[in-house]
Amino acid sequence: MSALVLKKGASRRSAYDLKNPLSDTIETHTLAVLVDNEAGVLARVIGLFSGRGYNIESLTVAEVDHLGHLSRITIVTTGTPQVIEQIKAQLARIVPVHDVHDLTVEGASVERELAMLKVAGTGEKRVEAMRLAGIFRAAVVDTTLESFVFEITGTPEKIDAFVDLMRPLGLSEIARTGVAAMSRGT
Amino acid sequence: MTRQMSGAQMVVQALKDQGVDTVFGYPGGAMLPIYDEIFRQSDIRHILVRHEQGATHAAEGYARSTGKPGVVLVTSGPGATNAVTGLTDALMDSIPLIVLSGQVPTFMIGTDAFQEADTVGITRPCTKHNWLIKDTDKLAETIHFAFHVATSGRPGPVLIDIPKDVQFATGRYTPPKKVPRSHYQPQVKGDIDAITALVAAIEKAKKPVFYTGGGVINSGHGASQLLRELVAGTDFPITSTLMGLGAYPASGKNWLGMLGMHGTYEANLAMHDCDLMINVGARFDDRITGRLEDFSPKSKKAHIDIDASSINKVVHVEIPILGDVAHVLEDVLKIWKSRGRKTNTEALRGWWQQIDKWRAVNCLGFHNSDSVIKPQHAIQRLEALTRGMDRYVTTEVGQHQMWAAQFMGFEDPNRWMTSGGLGTMGYGLPASIGVQVAHPQSLVINVAGDASFLMNMQELGTAAQYDLPVKQFIMNNERLGMVRQWQQLLHGERYSHSWSEALPDFVKLADAFGGKGILCEHPDDLDDAINAMLAHDGPVILDCRVEKHENCFPMIPSGKPHNEMLLGDATTEGAIDTGGAVLV
Ligand SMILES: Cc1ncc(C[n+]2csc(CCOP(=O)(O)OP(=O)(O)O)c2C)c(N)n1
């Protein structure tokens, strides 16, 4: 299938779309939304999700083109295929939205998230935390005699796994950025 | 050449450059600089309403009857919050409005200043888009862009919030031509493959039906003309939603009447039994579909809509066509003609025979009376005595609205103004004012219920001030009739708070506002009363006392499919099960 790029106002729905639109399977999709970086744009996007009862699993936003005043919002959402289509169409009609990419359907994509974990402990546990951090390629960005702050990047699953391992070793605080994602290739 | 001027001057200049001749509004502290500029000019007429909700509905009436956007001025805080219902109404019914609101000065925003409200926050979900202007240099450009947004693609309301210091400050005026082209350019041409698929389906269909909506009206007169040509050429039956009445003439031979919850038997059964449904600018609203699982189970469905999010939202369609109705219909006709104007005439003959059997049921029949005015009869007489006139009709919300839709015939688009999606009681009187302002020589009638009328009756003052001869035809049943009907059918006849107790004397009320009041209590007096209403050159209230317990039929109870419709004589007890009662 060709890339599913929802250009503003353009239909990428074909009359010959073979996908069963009425399936109740819940799917997880990662959407990349390019928006004008103007006041209230994030509120519009979030308001759309809350107002229409859609789910947000993760949301990140940052300016990606300073001169062009463009920001990129990455949203991980869940729903039936019909709901996902509706979410994309609803996003696309927000005036400051330029385009909506469904990275999950567009083909291979890469996802990354950054997390910081504070792990407090001494003795055996401290050593074990440090050893596991090495395996996960987490970097130590701060240390005291009783604690580390680890920085880890990876897929959300990798971060989940690291968090689970740190829990019995004195994990006391977590900060996660949410997912940033991009399609592979050109 | 750039011109320097104050923000307030810019507002007036931008409105003039956009061709605005009329604005509806109400002043207040945060709007004084703009009102000062309104005072100093005479190109734009300002209509002073009596409540900001009235301004928004008047602007909707103006917009819907002219095809141009309606413009509203309101002050900050309560002025803006009072506009919220009208904005929501316009959003639901795709009416282009530009609302300019005053705001406290930028340096006071966020301090809970006097008459401060987070207007862009409050109106974000009820506008197509909105803006808070912090820089006078951006003001004119934003106003021009706002007109573009409100009127292109699926039309809708927009709001621009203008702090008072921005109105006073001097800045650069950007004329419309200098506004940079935005990426916001909705697609109007439909996909040719999809259109060809529709034509192929038209050629084969045995039991087709056109299901048309407000999108045809919004697409302009050309769209209605093309629709008429296509219907005449194919000889397919056609029905319409409440919002689409008039796109195809009610006197046309293919007309089935309105469809939906209170639509005709023939329209709803044609929808249920068809094998090809061609949705033109409608949105499968729940008033139309009834129980979704049983909605038109055997049909192939095509949907022409300018809003991608309306397509496949609730009903899956096989032939989606994203585009403007007029553009798409033009291509449909072109391709259909070039392929030899084919239809399955043999099958169509059988389909029409079936439809004629449904028509013979005479679903709008009712028992008339010699002693009390039946509401259906009242509308029939109003229709008979005004048909053929240069007439515009608005309505409030309730039974009277449905009876007006059932018994009045609209021959042209833009002649019928009603609150469809939001169902806003209080819409009709101010809307009639907006229509009359746009069409001073025409007959403008608001078909009203007693309860709805009271919701914005203060606007009689506006009608009086501007000599607007709007005719308020109140079908007075001393009840919140539609609520009473549902309580009778769904809630064991427990009539909880559905009486209009302590109603005013509407004749005296008209008098108090400087209009004319007429009371009519007996069927024998009805024609005279209507003629007296029509003859008076000024605002009139006709207080038409109708049967208090009449129900509006046909009715598809909530949660029922089209083919389980209640007709007038049907026993209605237990017709609606508890599952249906949770629906609205
Ligand atoms: C602002 C608003 N409030 C409440 C309702 C719910 N409602 C729908 S119809 C109706 C009764 C309308 O009564 P009336 O205007 O007298 O018209 P009738 O049904 O009697 O013809 C009510 C209360 C509404 N549609 N709008």
PDB file of N, CA and C in Angstrom, chain B residues 465-537:
ATOM      1  N   GLN B 465     -37.727  48.521  16.427  1.00  0.00           N
ATOM      2  CA  GLN B 465     -36.804  49.634  16.193  1.00  0.00           C
ATOM      3  C   GLN B 465     -36.467  49.816  14.718  1.00  0.00           C
ATOM      4  N   TYR B 466     -36.309  48.703  14.012  1.00  0.00           N
ATOM      5  CA  TYR B 466     -35.886  48.808  12.608  1.00  0.00           C
ATOM      6  C   TYR B 466     -37.042  48.611  11.630  1.00  0.00           C
ATOM      7  N   ASP B 467     -38.270  48.703  12.128  1.00  0.00           N
ATOM      8  CA  ASP B 467     -39.458  48.545  11.269  1.00  0.00           C
ATOM      9  C   ASP B 467     -39.385  47.274  10.444  1.00  0.00           C
ATOM     10  N   LEU B 468     -39.100  46.185  11.099  1.00  0.00           N
ATOM     11  CA  LEU B 468     -38.999  44.916  10.380  1.00  0.00           C
ATOM     12  C   LEU B 468     -40.333  44.186  10.526  1.00  0.00           C
ATOM     13  N   PRO B 469     -41.067  44.029   9.439  1.00  0.00           N
ATOM     14  CA  PRO B 469     -42.429  43.497   9.555  1.00  0.00           C
ATOM     15  C   PRO B 469     -42.489  41.978   9.668  1.00  0.00           C
ATOM     16  N   VAL B 470     -41.736  41.413  10.587  1.00  0.00           N
ATOM     17  CA  VAL B 470     -41.701  39.959  10.723  1.00  0.00           C
ATOM     18  C   VAL B 470     -43.011  39.450  11.308  1.00  0.00           C
ATOM     19  N   LYS B 471     -43.461  38.321  10.775  1.00  0.00           N
ATOM     20  CA  LYS B 471     -44.734  37.750  11.221  1.00  0.00           C
ATOM     21  C   LYS B 471     -44.455  36.583  12.157  1.00  0.00           C
ATOM     22  N   GLN B 472     -44.884  36.724  13.392  1.00  0.00           N
ATOM     23  CA  GLN B 472     -44.662  35.667  14.374  1.00  0.00           C
ATOM     24  C   GLN B 472     -45.936  34.828  14.479  1.00  0.00           C
ATOM     25  N   PHE B 473     -45.883  33.650  13.909  1.00  0.00           N
ATOM     26  CA  PHE B 473     -47.062  32.781  13.879  1.00  0.00           C
ATOM     27  C   PHE B 473     -46.907  31.777  15.025  1.00  0.00           C
ATOM     28  N   ILE B 474     -47.459  32.111  16.167  1.00  0.00           N
ATOM     29  CA  ILE B 474     -47.262  31.250  17.340  1.00  0.00           C
ATOM     30  C   ILE B 474     -48.370  30.214  17.406  1.00  0.00           C
ATOM     31  N   MET B 475     -47.971  28.945  17.327  1.00  0.00           N
ATOM     32  CA  MET B 475     -48.945  27.867  17.493  1.00  0.00           C
ATOM     33  C   MET B 475     -48.973  27.569  18.983  1.00  0.00           C
ATOM     34  N   ASN B 476     -49.918  28.209  19.633  1.00  0.00           N
ATOM     35  CA  ASN B 476     -49.936  28.210  21.090  1.00  0.00           C
ATOM     36  C   ASN B 476     -50.738  27.017  21.609  1.00  0.00           C
ATOM     37  N   ASN B 477     -50.007  26.032  22.155  1.00  0.00           N
ATOM     38  CA  ASN B 477     -50.683  24.882  22.770  1.00  0.00           C
ATOM     39  C   ASN B 477     -50.512  24.903  24.275  1.00  0.00           C
ATOM     40  N   GLU B 478     -49.976  25.981  24.790  1.00  0.00           N
ATOM     41  CA  GLU B 478     -49.737  26.122  26.241  1.00  0.00           C
ATOM     42  C   GLU B 478     -48.960  24.943  26.805  1.00  0.00           C
ATOM     43  N   ARG B 479     -48.170  24.357  25.977  1.00  0.00           N
ATOM     44  CA  ARG B 479     -47.384  23.189  26.386  1.00  0.00           C
ATOM     45  C   ARG B 479     -45.990  23.303  25.764  1.00  0.00           C
ATOM     46  N   LEU B 480     -45.025  22.609  26.386  1.00  0.00           N
ATOM     47  CA  LEU B 480     -43.771  22.343  25.690  1.00  0.00           C
ATOM     48  C   LEU B 480     -44.097  21.100  24.879  1.00  0.00           C
ATOM     49  N   GLY B 481     -44.752  21.349  23.759  1.00  0.00           N
ATOM     50  CA  GLY B 481     -45.469  20.277  23.072  1.00  0.00           C
ATOM     51  C   GLY B 481     -44.641  19.043  22.766  1.00  0.00           C
ATOM     52  N   MET B 482     -43.441  19.240  22.241  1.00  0.00           N
ATOM     53  CA  MET B 482     -42.637  18.084  21.863  1.00  0.00           C
ATOM     54  C   MET B 482     -42.218  17.288  23.096  1.00  0.00           C
ATOM     55  N   VAL B 483     -41.950  17.993  24.175  1.00  0.00           N
ATOM     56  CA  VAL B 483     -41.590  17.311  25.419  1.00  0.00           C
ATOM     57  C   VAL B 483     -42.807  16.542  25.932  1.00  0.00           C
ATOM     58  N   ARG B 484     -43.964  17.186  25.875  1.00  0.00           N
ATOM     59  CA  ARG B 484     -45.194  16.530  26.313  1.00  0.00           C
ATOM     60  C   ARG B 484     -45.452  15.264  25.505  1.00  0.00           C
ATOM     61  N   GLN B 485     -45.208  15.338  24.204  1.00  0.00           N
ATOM     62  CA  GLN B 485     -45.421  14.165  23.341  1.00  0.00           C
ATOM     63  C   GLN B 485     -44.527  13.002  23.777  1.00  0.00           C
ATOM     64  N   TRP B 486     -43.276  13.303  24.050  1.00  0.00           N
ATOM     65  CA  TRP B 486     -42.340  12.242  24.471  1.00  0.00           C
ATOM     66  C   TRP B 486     -42.732  11.685  25.837  1.00  0.00           C
ATOM     67  N   GLN B 487     -43.197  12.578  26.699  1.00  0.00           N
ATOM     68  CA  GLN B 487     -43.611  12.086  28.022  1.00  0.00           C
ATOM     69  C   GLN B 487     -44.820  11.177  27.889  1.00  0.00           C
ATOM     70  N   GLN B 488     -45.698  11.528  26.962  1.00  0.00           N
ATOM     71  CA  GLN B 488     -46.870  10.677  26.739  1.00  0.00           C
ATOM     72  C   GLN B 488     -46.446   9.311  26.194  1.00  0.00           C
ATOM     73  N   LEU B 489     -45.520   9.321  25.242  1.00  0.00           N
ATOM     74  CA  LEU B 489     -45.159   8.081  24.561  1.00  0.00           C
ATOM     75  C   LEU B 489     -44.123   7.265  25.319  1.00  0.00           C
ATOM     76  N   LEU B 490     -43.310   7.915  26.115  1.00  0.00           N
ATOM     77  CA  LEU B 490     -42.155   7.238  26.705  1.00  0.00           C
ATOM     78  C   LEU B 490     -42.151   7.195  28.219  1.00  0.00           C
ATOM     79  N   HIS B 491     -42.867   8.095  28.851  1.00  0.00           N
ATOM     80  CA  HIS B 491     -42.733   8.214  30.299  1.00  0.00           C
ATOM     81  C   HIS B 491     -44.084   8.120  30.999  1.00  0.00           C
ATOM     82  N   GLY B 492     -44.914   7.201  30.495  1.00  0.00           N
ATOM     83  CA  GLY B 492     -46.148   6.881  31.194  1.00  0.00           C
ATOM     84  C   GLY B 492     -47.049   8.077  31.450  1.00  0.00           C
ATOM     85  N   GLU B 493     -47.074   9.001  30.548  1.00  0.00           N
ATOM     86  CA  GLU B 493     -47.949  10.175  30.647  1.00  0.00           C
ATOM     87  C   GLU B 493     -47.720  10.973  31.932  1.00  0.00           C
ATOM     88  N   ARG B 494     -46.506  10.911  32.421  1.00  0.00           N
ATOM     89  CA  ARG B 494     -46.176  11.782  33.558  1.00  0.00           C
ATOM     90  C   ARG B 494     -45.624  13.085  32.984  1.00  0.00           C
ATOM     91  N   TYR B 495     -46.461  14.106  32.998  1.00  0.00           N
ATOM     92  CA  TYR B 495     -46.128  15.354  32.298  1.00  0.00           C
ATOM     93  C   TYR B 495     -45.324  16.279  33.202  1.00  0.00           C
ATOM     94  N   SER B 496     -44.088  15.889  33.401  1.00  0.00           N
ATOM     95  CA  SER B 496     -43.231  16.629  34.319  1.00  0.00           C
ATOM     96  C   SER B 496     -42.784  17.945  33.698  1.00  0.00           C
ATOM     97  N   HIS B 497     -43.310  19.029  34.218  1.00  0.00           N
ATOM     98  CA  HIS B 497     -42.864  20.383  33.832  1.00  0.00           C
ATOM     99  C   HIS B 497     -42.917  20.666  32.334  1.00  0.00           C
ATOM    100  N   SER B 498     -43.924  20.150  31.674  1.00  0.00           N
ATOM    101  CA  SER B 498     -44.029  20.450  30.246  1.00  0.00           C
ATOM    102  C   SER B 498     -45.219  21.362  29.946  1.00  0.00           C
ATOM    103  N   TRP B 499     -45.703  22.052  30.984  1.00  0.00           N
ATOM    104  CA  TRP B 499     -46.732  23.074  30.789  1.00  0.00           C
ATOM    105  C   TRP B 499     -46.074  24.426  30.629  1.00  0.00           C
ATOM    106  N   SER B 500     -46.619  25.240  29.771  1.00  0.00           N
ATOM    107  CA  SER B 500     -46.202  26.648  29.746  1.00  0.00           C
ATOM    108  C   SER B 500     -47.136  27.395  30.693  1.00  0.00           C
ATOM    109  N   GLU B 501     -46.848  27.329  31.971  1.00  0.00           N
ATOM    110  CA  GLU B 501     -47.736  28.026  32.904  1.00  0.00           C
ATOM    111  C   GLU B 501     -47.455  29.520  32.874  1.00  0.00           C
ATOM    112  N   ALA B 502     -48.478  30.294  33.249  1.00  0.00           N
ATOM    113  CA  ALA B 502     -48.341  31.752  33.337  1.00  0.00           C
ATOM    114  C   ALA B 502     -47.844  32.354  32.033  1.00  0.00           C
ATOM    115  N   LEU B 503     -48.420  31.908  30.938  1.00  0.00           N
ATOM    116  CA  LEU B 503     -48.041  32.499  29.649  1.00  0.00           C
ATOM    117  C   LEU B 503     -48.460  33.963  29.597  1.00  0.00           C
ATOM    118  N   PRO B 504     -47.707  34.775  28.910  1.00  0.00           N
ATOM    119  CA  PRO B 504     -48.149  36.168  28.766  1.00  0.00           C
ATOM    120  C   PRO B 504     -49.311  36.242  27.788  1.00  0.00           C
ATOM    121  N   ASP B 505     -49.986  37.342  27.816  1.00  0.00           N
ATOM    122  CA  ASP B 505     -50.995  37.645  26.808  1.00  0.00           C
ATOM    123  C   ASP B 505     -50.218  38.121  25.580  1.00  0.00           C
ATOM    124  N   PHE B 506     -50.139  37.275  24.555  1.00  0.00           N
ATOM    125  CA  PHE B 506     -49.261  37.598  23.416  1.00  0.00           C
ATOM    126  C   PHE B 506     -49.741  38.812  22.632  1.00  0.00           C
ATOM    127  N   VAL B 507     -51.038  39.066  22.676  1.00  0.00           N
ATOM    128  CA  VAL B 507     -51.558  40.244  21.971  1.00  0.00           C
ATOM    129  C   VAL B 507     -51.054  41.518  22.652  1.00  0.00           C
ATOM    130  N   LYS B 508     -51.147  41.497  23.984  1.00  0.00           N
ATOM    131  CA  LYS B 508     -50.654  42.666  24.726  1.00  0.00           C
ATOM    132  C   LYS B 508     -49.141  42.782  24.603  1.00  0.00           C
ATOM    133  N   LEU B 509     -48.498  41.623  24.546  1.00  0.00           N
ATOM    134  CA  LEU B 509     -47.035  41.629  24.421  1.00  0.00           C
ATOM    135  C   LEU B 509     -46.628  42.323  23.117  1.00  0.00           C
ATOM    136  N   ALA B 510     -47.306  41.967  22.042  1.00  0.00           N
ATOM    137  CA  ALA B 510     -47.016  42.604  20.753  1.00  0.00           C
ATOM    138  C   ALA B 510     -47.235  44.106  20.878  1.00  0.00           C
ATOM    139  N   ASP B 511     -48.336  44.442  21.499  1.00  0.00           N
ATOM    140  CA  ASP B 511     -48.687  45.831  21.688  1.00  0.00           C
ATOM    141  C   ASP B 511     -47.596  46.567  22.483  1.00  0.00           C
ATOM    142  N   ALA B 512     -47.153  45.925  23.547  1.00  0.00           N
ATOM    143  CA  ALA B 512     -46.160  46.557  24.416  1.00  0.00           C
ATOM    144  C   ALA B 512     -44.869  46.853  23.652  1.00  0.00           C
ATOM    145  N   PHE B 513     -44.548  46.025  22.677  1.00  0.00           N
ATOM    146  CA  PHE B 513     -43.331  46.233  21.895  1.00  0.00           C
ATOM    147  C   PHE B 513     -43.577  47.089  20.662  1.00  0.00           C
ATOM    148  N   GLY B 514     -44.791  47.578  20.510  1.00  0.00           N
ATOM    149  CA  GLY B 514     -45.056  48.441  19.361  1.00  0.00           C
ATOM    150  C   GLY B 514     -45.422  47.673  18.112  1.00  0.00           C
ATOM    151  N   GLY B 515     -45.795  46.415  18.270  1.00  0.00           N
ATOM    152  CA  GLY B 515     -46.253  45.635  17.121  1.00  0.00           C
ATOM    153  C   GLY B 515     -47.753  45.443  17.185  1.00  0.00           C
ATOM    154  N   LYS B 516     -48.232  44.550  16.325  1.00  0.00           N
ATOM    155  CA  LYS B 516     -49.667  44.275  16.318  1.00  0.00           C
ATOM    156  C   LYS B 516     -49.893  42.859  16.821  1.00  0.00           C
ATOM    157  N   GLY B 517     -50.884  42.681  17.666  1.00  0.00           N
ATOM    158  CA  GLY B 517     -51.215  41.352  18.167  1.00  0.00           C
ATOM    159  C   GLY B 517     -52.568  40.922  17.649  1.00  0.00           C
ATOM    160  N   ILE B 518     -52.662  39.641  17.275  1.00  0.00           N
ATOM    161  CA  ILE B 518     -53.931  39.096  16.783  1.00  0.00           C
ATOM    162  C   ILE B 518     -54.154  37.777  17.513  1.00  0.00           C
ATOM    163  N   LEU B 519     -55.360  37.592  18.002  1.00  0.00           N
ATOM    164  CA  LEU B 519     -55.698  36.331  18.661  1.00  0.00           C
ATOM    165  C   LEU B 519     -56.625  35.545  17.753  1.00  0.00           C
ATOM    166  N   CYS B 520     -56.374  34.248  17.650  1.00  0.00           N
ATOM    167  CA  CYS B 520     -57.267  33.412  16.855  1.00  0.00           C
ATOM    168  C   CYS B 520     -57.541  32.130  17.626  1.00  0.00           C
ATOM    169  N   GLU B 521     -58.833  31.862  17.881  1.00  0.00           N
ATOM    170  CA  GLU B 521     -59.172  30.721  18.720  1.00  0.00           C
ATOM    171  C   GLU B 521     -60.052  29.686  18.041  1.00  0.00           C
ATOM    172  N   HIS B 522     -60.563  30.041  16.881  1.00  0.00           N
ATOM    173  CA  HIS B 522     -61.536  29.130  16.259  1.00  0.00           C
ATOM    174  C   HIS B 522     -61.166  28.886  14.789  1.00  0.00           C
ATOM    175  N   PRO B 523     -61.343  27.657  14.326  1.00  0.00           N
ATOM    176  CA  PRO B 523     -60.971  27.351  12.933  1.00  0.00           C
ATOM    177  C   PRO B 523     -61.648  28.286  11.927  1.00  0.00           C
ATOM    178  N   ASP B 524     -62.862  28.720  12.228  1.00  0.00           N
ATOM    179  CA  ASP B 524     -63.564  29.587  11.281  1.00  0.00           C
ATOM    180  C   ASP B 524     -62.868  30.940  11.088  1.00  0.00           C
ATOM    181  N   ASP B 525     -62.115  31.353  12.106  1.00  0.00           N
ATOM    182  CA  ASP B 525     -61.480  32.677  12.045  1.00  0.00           C
ATOM    183  C   ASP B 525     -60.058  32.623  11.498  1.00  0.00           C
ATOM    184  N   LEU B 526     -59.587  31.406  11.241  1.00  0.00           N
ATOM    185  CA  LEU B 526     -58.166  31.240  10.945  1.00  0.00           C
ATOM    186  C   LEU B 526     -57.715  32.012   9.704  1.00  0.00           C
ATOM    187  N   ASP B 527     -58.430  31.860   8.611  1.00  0.00           N
ATOM    188  CA  ASP B 527     -57.998  32.525   7.378  1.00  0.00           C
ATOM    189  C   ASP B 527     -57.972  34.044   7.541  1.00  0.00           C
ATOM    190  N   ASP B 528     -59.004  34.564   8.203  1.00  0.00           N
ATOM    191  CA  ASP B 528     -59.043  36.014   8.405  1.00  0.00           C
ATOM    192  C   ASP B 528     -57.858  36.470   9.248  1.00  0.00           C
ATOM    193  N   ALA B 529     -57.565  35.684  10.266  1.00  0.00           N
ATOM    194  CA  ALA B 529     -56.461  36.066  11.148  1.00  0.00           C
ATOM    195  C   ALA B 529     -55.140  36.058  10.372  1.00  0.00           C
ATOM    196  N   ILE B 530     -54.950  35.017   9.567  1.00  0.00           N
ATOM    197  CA  ILE B 530     -53.695  34.944   8.792  1.00  0.00           C
ATOM    198  C   ILE B 530     -53.639  36.109   7.803  1.00  0.00           C
ATOM    199  N   ASN B 531     -54.737  36.386   7.155  1.00  0.00           N
ATOM    200  CA  ASN B 531     -54.741  37.496   6.197  1.00  0.00           C
ATOM    201  C   ASN B 531     -54.493  38.837   6.884  1.00  0.00           C
ATOM    202  N   ALA B 532     -55.031  38.985   8.086  1.00  0.00           N
ATOM    203  CA  ALA B 532     -54.782  40.230   8.832  1.00  0.00           C
ATOM    204  C   ALA B 532     -53.300  40.336   9.182  1.00  0.00           C
ATOM    205  N   MET B 533     -52.716  39.200   9.529  1.00  0.00           N
ATOM    206  CA  MET B 533     -51.278  39.183   9.834  1.00  0.00           C
ATOM    207  C   MET B 533     -50.471  39.601   8.610  1.00  0.00           C
ATOM    208  N   LEU B 534     -50.847  39.049   7.465  1.00  0.00           N
ATOM    209  CA  LEU B 534     -50.102  39.348   6.240  1.00  0.00           C
ATOM    210  C   LEU B 534     -50.295  40.802   5.823  1.00  0.00           C
ATOM    211  N   ALA B 535     -51.478  41.335   6.102  1.00  0.00           N
ATOM    212  CA  ALA B 535     -51.804  42.689   5.626  1.00  0.00           C
ATOM    213  C   ALA B 535     -51.097  43.766   6.434  1.00  0.00           C
ATOM    214  N   HIS B 536     -50.770  43.473   7.680  1.00  0.00           N
ATOM    215  CA  HIS B 536     -50.207  44.527   8.526  1.00  0.00           C
ATOM    216  C   HIS B 536     -48.746  44.809   8.167  1.00  0.00           C
ATOM    217  N   ASP B 537     -48.440  46.074   7.981  1.00  0.00           N
ATOM    218  CA  ASP B 537     -47.081  46.463   7.622  1.00  0.00           C
ATOM    219  C   ASP B 537     -46.286  46.779   8.884  1.00  0.00           C
TER     220      ASP B 537
END
